Amino acid sequence: MAESLTQPREEHSEPLPAAPIPGANPEAARSHESAPARVSIPSLLPGEDVFAYVRRVRGAFEPRLYQQVVGAANELKEGDAAIGVAAADEASRRNARELLARTRIGDLDAYPLIEERLYSYMQGALDTEAQARTASWTLGELKAFLLSASEADIHEFKGGLSSDVIGCVVKLMSNEELAAVGRKVFNPLPGSKVGAKGYLGARIQPNSPTDHPDDIRWQVFNGWSFALGDVVLGTNPVSSAPESVAAVESALHDILVTFGLKDVMPHCVLAHVDVQAVVEAMQPGTTGIWFQSLGSTEAANRTFDVTLEKMETHAAARTGRWGMYFETGQGADATNGHAAGVDMVVHESRKYGFSRALTQRIAAAQARAGREPAPHVIVNDVAGFIGPEVFRTREQLVRCCLEDIVMGKLHGLTIGLDVCSTLHMDVSLDDLGWCLEQLMPANPGYLMALPTRNDPMLSYLTTGFQDHVRLREQSGYKVDDRMWAFFQRLGVIDAEGRPTGHFGDPAWVYLQYRRHKGDTRPDADVLAEAARQMAEVRARGVPLAVGHGEHPWDLEPSLDAELRRLYDDAKVGLWSDLTPDFIASLPDAVPLRTRATARRDYILHPPSGEQLEPASERVLESLRSRHAGRYDVQLVISDGLDARSLMDEGHLRPFLTALRSRLEAAGHRVAPEHLVLSLGRVRAGYRAGELLFGDAAAGGPRALIHVVGERPGSGHHSFSAYVTAPRARVWARPGTVDHNITRVVAGISDTSLRPEAAAAEVARLLGELTSAS
């Protein structure tokens, strides 16, 4: 999983209001006071399709009802309910699917669910001849074709299927039917078995709470000791400073070069694509495949600080061996306020349409450069990262992944999955294992791979090394042939592919690494060095999976116990609140509240934590009057998703002390008050900034530094600092300030990014932002 340069690490949701339609379920509307009505479709006429139904109910074509009917065909997910397109009941869902099944593909393409420039760009990537051949088909006929046709026949037609059509046809399929299509269609990477039939790859995700190169190296050695890691070595950076990203890029590049693998698989630091371009200019040849999170509309992409022109420019520069790595995920558009009334499945399909179009751009650039047009592009579907406002159950997670596998493959993409869960979803550690097994019949291209299922930096649950070993044993899936041969040479598996005595031993892999470096010291000396380094890695809160349990696919028992302890600890943190004593201990504390009624409301309905209650808004208006423009920096403190991260000894207090000192030394005028926001999310801070700083006539930047408790789960009890510093006239336009102009310093705790060091980084970022304003 990755985050953009500006994407916050705690969850957000801003569902758009949906006007109820005739027959909407009143009980669903009353389930939460801000919940939109669900879509009721009580009856159909013979032969009626979506458009005939909309015209009958409304008297003419009405875009909003069209969006609702299409959305109502989805299996239930909380994210669609928030958008206002979820079916009111099973009968309405069946009727919506019947309407879709009767609708012609050409008619769907003639009435885009959202029409804007990015949609036109995606449509321009279609095979117009293939599109014309299917225009008269109904979606029901397309479904039958996909289930009965050969892979070759599907490949002949799929280039003409628009993203909206692909997003609609998967709604008509059962889980079993989705799996049947998934295990039929494959788009392997050029010159590789990644994404091929019968292969299951792995992206090693060697994240570090401090971007420490040794943490990253040792997780790679650890993954390779289990004979996995053939797709990409992909690290999520804590810092997006080019110098920090460059150090991590160099560490990953060194491993591949040392083992002679730089032309076999790529590496990637999942910083913003602009930062990766800067690093490549700094250190030519050290970056591998370039990453970027994608949205489905221009507005959604602005949240990631991405434009169509920017992505086209970067894609056109990828003329070498490695292309681009895109990450997507159902619900991201809705939670960032850009659903525009359209369901999560169609939004996700459009992200694949954007990926398909950019892949063609890379191929054209390769051809112009005199290379064979064979773009190496991978897509990672991050399903489950956002939280319970998108979906809450393991069954919904499986459904989402199956839909996304099929949609990705029908777009001609090599698609993998981050089958993941946040700690506040109703998906447990054991549930994740069940989910993986349900997905294997669809043969995704690859999965994530960590030493345990718990990411030590992002604090979420995903696929562990042992899961890959188990799934290979159960499903018979293979690793890319070139990397399998490498693992045999490495000595962790034998000629028949069976584990050797070095299986699960990262120290052995380190020994081979040193030998490839020309190190001639005795084995005992190198292994002793390995033991010291591994102990240091663990001391920084990064687990290493050494050995295994009774079977090669079982996690070593003590590590399994530690994983479960962290899971239980996270559940405690999730439901913790800032105590009155703690708030009173902060100097010049000004207590504020959001509109969340209680912590459960805050967790399950994120918009409630993004809006200030009226009394708190009045407090801020009074404070603005008292300040009378004397200050240009305001500190805000919110509990976020783990209040303990702020209340733990050695966390918030040293951070605030060091930060104030640095800011004042740099000439900033910092307000004396600490605004303490209970049940608060990042966007609630933006509202506070509007109330404090909004002045259309004032000049100069005004900065809000918002300290927020991160998702629990890593054991670090970390918090983040969000730095936003536009000019006062920007704050004066409500809703203008958002994540796209915010910078984040994450992973702050006494055991990860130390508070004093984080304060220095925040001060540096603020200096950059204010000098650019």
PDB file of C-alpha atoms in Angstrom, residues 21-162:
ATOM      1  CA  ILE A  21     -35.945   8.712  -5.003  1.00  0.00           C
ATOM      2  CA  PRO A  22     -39.541   7.440  -4.878  1.00  0.00           C
ATOM      3  CA  GLY A  23     -39.730   4.345  -2.752  1.00  0.00           C
ATOM      4  CA  ALA A  24     -36.444   4.976  -0.919  1.00  0.00           C
ATOM      5  CA  ASN A  25     -36.150   2.970   2.280  1.00  0.00           C
ATOM      6  CA  PRO A  26     -37.008   5.261   5.244  1.00  0.00           C
ATOM      7  CA  GLU A  27     -35.477   2.900   7.812  1.00  0.00           C
ATOM      8  CA  ALA A  28     -32.111   3.055   6.048  1.00  0.00           C
ATOM      9  CA  ALA A  29     -32.338   6.830   5.982  1.00  0.00           C
ATOM     10  CA  ARG A  30     -32.906   6.920   9.756  1.00  0.00           C
ATOM     11  CA  SER A  31     -30.018   4.563  10.594  1.00  0.00           C
ATOM     12  CA  HIS A  32     -27.728   7.584  10.960  1.00  0.00           C
ATOM     13  CA  GLU A  33     -28.919  11.148  10.793  1.00  0.00           C
ATOM     14  CA  SER A  34     -26.552  12.059   7.949  1.00  0.00           C
ATOM     15  CA  ALA A  35     -27.000   8.817   5.965  1.00  0.00           C
ATOM     16  CA  PRO A  36     -28.476   9.285   2.464  1.00  0.00           C
ATOM     17  CA  ALA A  37     -31.563   7.327   1.484  1.00  0.00           C
ATOM     18  CA  ARG A  38     -31.054   4.022  -0.271  1.00  0.00           C
ATOM     19  CA  VAL A  39     -32.413   3.169  -3.685  1.00  0.00           C
ATOM     20  CA  SER A  40     -35.682   1.305  -3.970  1.00  0.00           C
ATOM     21  CA  ILE A  41     -36.692  -0.295  -7.285  1.00  0.00           C
ATOM     22  CA  PRO A  42     -39.990  -2.035  -6.479  1.00  0.00           C
ATOM     23  CA  SER A  43     -41.028  -3.306  -9.896  1.00  0.00           C
ATOM     24  CA  LEU A  44     -40.087  -3.461 -13.576  1.00  0.00           C
ATOM     25  CA  LEU A  45     -41.968  -3.571 -16.843  1.00  0.00           C
ATOM     26  CA  PRO A  46     -41.316  -6.396 -19.333  1.00  0.00           C
ATOM     27  CA  GLY A  47     -38.176  -5.750 -21.392  1.00  0.00           C
ATOM     28  CA  GLU A  48     -37.406  -2.493 -19.583  1.00  0.00           C
ATOM     29  CA  ASP A  49     -33.738  -1.433 -19.461  1.00  0.00           C
ATOM     30  CA  VAL A  50     -32.051   1.200 -17.284  1.00  0.00           C
ATOM     31  CA  PHE A  51     -32.916   4.095 -19.586  1.00  0.00           C
ATOM     32  CA  ALA A  52     -36.533   3.091 -20.090  1.00  0.00           C
ATOM     33  CA  TYR A  53     -36.941   2.720 -16.322  1.00  0.00           C
ATOM     34  CA  VAL A  54     -35.444   6.161 -15.608  1.00  0.00           C
ATOM     35  CA  ARG A  55     -37.658   7.818 -18.206  1.00  0.00           C
ATOM     36  CA  ARG A  56     -40.756   6.061 -16.886  1.00  0.00           C
ATOM     37  CA  VAL A  57     -40.079   7.086 -13.282  1.00  0.00           C
ATOM     38  CA  ARG A  58     -38.891  10.637 -14.004  1.00  0.00           C
ATOM     39  CA  GLY A  59     -40.710  11.413 -17.250  1.00  0.00           C
ATOM     40  CA  ALA A  60     -37.393  12.088 -18.989  1.00  0.00           C
ATOM     41  CA  PHE A  61     -33.758  11.053 -18.690  1.00  0.00           C
ATOM     42  CA  GLU A  62     -32.422  12.118 -15.281  1.00  0.00           C
ATOM     43  CA  PRO A  63     -28.688  11.642 -14.603  1.00  0.00           C
ATOM     44  CA  ARG A  64     -29.008  11.265 -10.835  1.00  0.00           C
ATOM     45  CA  LEU A  65     -31.532   8.435 -10.991  1.00  0.00           C
ATOM     46  CA  TYR A  66     -29.401   6.809 -13.708  1.00  0.00           C
ATOM     47  CA  GLN A  67     -26.400   6.827 -11.331  1.00  0.00           C
ATOM     48  CA  GLN A  68     -28.522   5.435  -8.500  1.00  0.00           C
ATOM     49  CA  VAL A  69     -29.930   2.544 -10.505  1.00  0.00           C
ATOM     50  CA  VAL A  70     -26.469   1.562 -11.746  1.00  0.00           C
ATOM     51  CA  GLY A  71     -25.114   1.766  -8.194  1.00  0.00           C
ATOM     52  CA  ALA A  72     -27.996  -0.236  -6.753  1.00  0.00           C
ATOM     53  CA  ALA A  73     -26.845  -3.248  -8.792  1.00  0.00           C
ATOM     54  CA  ASN A  74     -23.772  -3.566  -6.536  1.00  0.00           C
ATOM     55  CA  GLU A  75     -23.454  -5.961  -3.648  1.00  0.00           C
ATOM     56  CA  LEU A  76     -23.924  -4.017  -0.420  1.00  0.00           C
ATOM     57  CA  LYS A  77     -20.913  -1.965   0.727  1.00  0.00           C
ATOM     58  CA  GLU A  78     -20.987   0.854   3.247  1.00  0.00           C
ATOM     59  CA  GLY A  79     -19.235   3.200   0.821  1.00  0.00           C
ATOM     60  CA  ASP A  80     -22.071   2.970  -1.707  1.00  0.00           C
ATOM     61  CA  ALA A  81     -24.590   3.624   1.051  1.00  0.00           C
ATOM     62  CA  ALA A  82     -22.733   6.835   1.962  1.00  0.00           C
ATOM     63  CA  ILE A  83     -22.772   7.938  -1.675  1.00  0.00           C
ATOM     64  CA  GLY A  84     -26.533   7.323  -1.809  1.00  0.00           C
ATOM     65  CA  VAL A  85     -26.532   4.582  -4.451  1.00  0.00           C
ATOM     66  CA  ALA A  86     -26.900   1.404  -2.374  1.00  0.00           C
ATOM     67  CA  ALA A  87     -29.957  -0.753  -2.957  1.00  0.00           C
ATOM     68  CA  ALA A  88     -32.625  -0.564  -0.264  1.00  0.00           C
ATOM     69  CA  ASP A  89     -33.098  -4.355  -0.245  1.00  0.00           C
ATOM     70  CA  GLU A  90     -32.312  -7.539  -2.155  1.00  0.00           C
ATOM     71  CA  ALA A  91     -35.366  -7.180  -4.396  1.00  0.00           C
ATOM     72  CA  SER A  92     -34.204  -3.717  -5.487  1.00  0.00           C
ATOM     73  CA  ARG A  93     -30.706  -5.074  -6.108  1.00  0.00           C
ATOM     74  CA  ARG A  94     -32.082  -7.895  -8.282  1.00  0.00           C
ATOM     75  CA  ASN A  95     -34.217  -5.442 -10.218  1.00  0.00           C
ATOM     76  CA  ALA A  96     -31.294  -3.082 -10.778  1.00  0.00           C
ATOM     77  CA  ARG A  97     -29.239  -5.980 -12.134  1.00  0.00           C
ATOM     78  CA  GLU A  98     -32.064  -7.020 -14.432  1.00  0.00           C
ATOM     79  CA  LEU A  99     -32.304  -3.480 -15.800  1.00  0.00           C
ATOM     80  CA  LEU A 100     -28.556  -3.455 -16.420  1.00  0.00           C
ATOM     81  CA  ALA A 101     -28.585  -6.882 -18.039  1.00  0.00           C
ATOM     82  CA  ARG A 102     -31.137  -5.613 -20.572  1.00  0.00           C
ATOM     83  CA  THR A 103     -29.175  -2.434 -21.363  1.00  0.00           C
ATOM     84  CA  ARG A 104     -27.121  -2.212 -24.548  1.00  0.00           C
ATOM     85  CA  ILE A 105     -23.400  -1.483 -24.363  1.00  0.00           C
ATOM     86  CA  GLY A 106     -23.670   1.286 -26.952  1.00  0.00           C
ATOM     87  CA  ASP A 107     -26.309   3.055 -24.888  1.00  0.00           C
ATOM     88  CA  LEU A 108     -24.129   2.928 -21.773  1.00  0.00           C
ATOM     89  CA  ASP A 109     -21.252   4.450 -23.705  1.00  0.00           C
ATOM     90  CA  ALA A 110     -23.558   7.167 -25.033  1.00  0.00           C
ATOM     91  CA  TYR A 111     -24.537   8.209 -21.480  1.00  0.00           C
ATOM     92  CA  PRO A 112     -21.389   8.441 -19.318  1.00  0.00           C
ATOM     93  CA  LEU A 113     -22.064   8.219 -15.586  1.00  0.00           C
ATOM     94  CA  ILE A 114     -19.659  11.146 -15.143  1.00  0.00           C
ATOM     95  CA  GLU A 115     -18.533  13.059 -18.203  1.00  0.00           C
ATOM     96  CA  GLU A 116     -15.345  15.097 -17.987  1.00  0.00           C
ATOM     97  CA  ARG A 117     -11.932  15.431 -19.640  1.00  0.00           C
ATOM     98  CA  LEU A 118     -10.327  12.359 -18.057  1.00  0.00           C
ATOM     99  CA  TYR A 119     -13.260  10.222 -19.203  1.00  0.00           C
ATOM    100  CA  SER A 120     -12.722  11.421 -22.768  1.00  0.00           C
ATOM    101  CA  TYR A 121      -9.039  10.562 -22.461  1.00  0.00           C
ATOM    102  CA  MET A 122      -9.901   7.003 -21.386  1.00  0.00           C
ATOM    103  CA  GLN A 123     -12.367   6.625 -24.242  1.00  0.00           C
ATOM    104  CA  GLY A 124      -9.642   7.657 -26.662  1.00  0.00           C
ATOM    105  CA  ALA A 125      -7.661   4.560 -25.662  1.00  0.00           C
ATOM    106  CA  LEU A 126     -10.380   2.156 -26.847  1.00  0.00           C
ATOM    107  CA  ASP A 127     -10.119  -0.119 -29.870  1.00  0.00           C
ATOM    108  CA  THR A 128     -12.904   1.504 -31.870  1.00  0.00           C
ATOM    109  CA  GLU A 129     -13.367  -1.480 -34.164  1.00  0.00           C
ATOM    110  CA  ALA A 130     -13.848  -3.848 -31.241  1.00  0.00           C
ATOM    111  CA  GLN A 131     -16.106  -1.288 -29.550  1.00  0.00           C
ATOM    112  CA  ALA A 132     -18.347  -1.140 -32.615  1.00  0.00           C
ATOM    113  CA  ARG A 133     -18.656  -4.944 -32.724  1.00  0.00           C
ATOM    114  CA  THR A 134     -20.076  -5.063 -29.202  1.00  0.00           C
ATOM    115  CA  ALA A 135     -22.205  -1.906 -29.255  1.00  0.00           C
ATOM    116  CA  SER A 136     -25.426  -3.795 -29.924  1.00  0.00           C
ATOM    117  CA  TRP A 137     -24.819  -6.405 -27.216  1.00  0.00           C
ATOM    118  CA  THR A 138     -26.655  -6.143 -23.936  1.00  0.00           C
ATOM    119  CA  LEU A 139     -24.688  -6.360 -20.713  1.00  0.00           C
ATOM    120  CA  GLY A 140     -26.360  -9.707 -20.121  1.00  0.00           C
ATOM    121  CA  GLU A 141     -24.998 -10.944 -23.431  1.00  0.00           C
ATOM    122  CA  LEU A 142     -21.541  -9.600 -22.553  1.00  0.00           C
ATOM    123  CA  LYS A 143     -21.642 -11.490 -19.265  1.00  0.00           C
ATOM    124  CA  ALA A 144     -22.585 -14.717 -21.075  1.00  0.00           C
ATOM    125  CA  PHE A 145     -19.772 -14.157 -23.570  1.00  0.00           C
ATOM    126  CA  LEU A 146     -17.165 -13.646 -20.836  1.00  0.00           C
ATOM    127  CA  LEU A 147     -18.245 -16.849 -19.095  1.00  0.00           C
ATOM    128  CA  SER A 148     -18.369 -19.021 -22.214  1.00  0.00           C
ATOM    129  CA  ALA A 149     -15.746 -17.635 -24.607  1.00  0.00           C
ATOM    130  CA  SER A 150     -12.117 -18.656 -24.797  1.00  0.00           C
ATOM    131  CA  GLU A 151      -9.350 -16.423 -23.487  1.00  0.00           C
ATOM    132  CA  ALA A 152      -8.282 -15.653 -27.065  1.00  0.00           C
ATOM    133  CA  ASP A 153     -11.792 -14.502 -27.991  1.00  0.00           C
ATOM    134  CA  ILE A 154     -11.995 -12.305 -24.878  1.00  0.00           C
ATOM    135  CA  HIS A 155      -8.631 -10.710 -25.713  1.00  0.00           C
ATOM    136  CA  GLU A 156      -9.983  -9.945 -29.191  1.00  0.00           C
ATOM    137  CA  PHE A 157     -12.891  -7.932 -27.794  1.00  0.00           C
ATOM    138  CA  LYS A 158     -11.734  -6.524 -24.450  1.00  0.00           C
ATOM    139  CA  GLY A 159      -9.863  -3.549 -25.922  1.00  0.00           C
ATOM    140  CA  GLY A 160     -13.200  -2.131 -27.067  1.00  0.00           C
ATOM    141  CA  LEU A 161     -14.887  -2.331 -23.665  1.00  0.00           C
ATOM    142  CA  SER A 162     -15.098   1.017 -21.904  1.00  0.00           C
TER     143      SER A 162
END
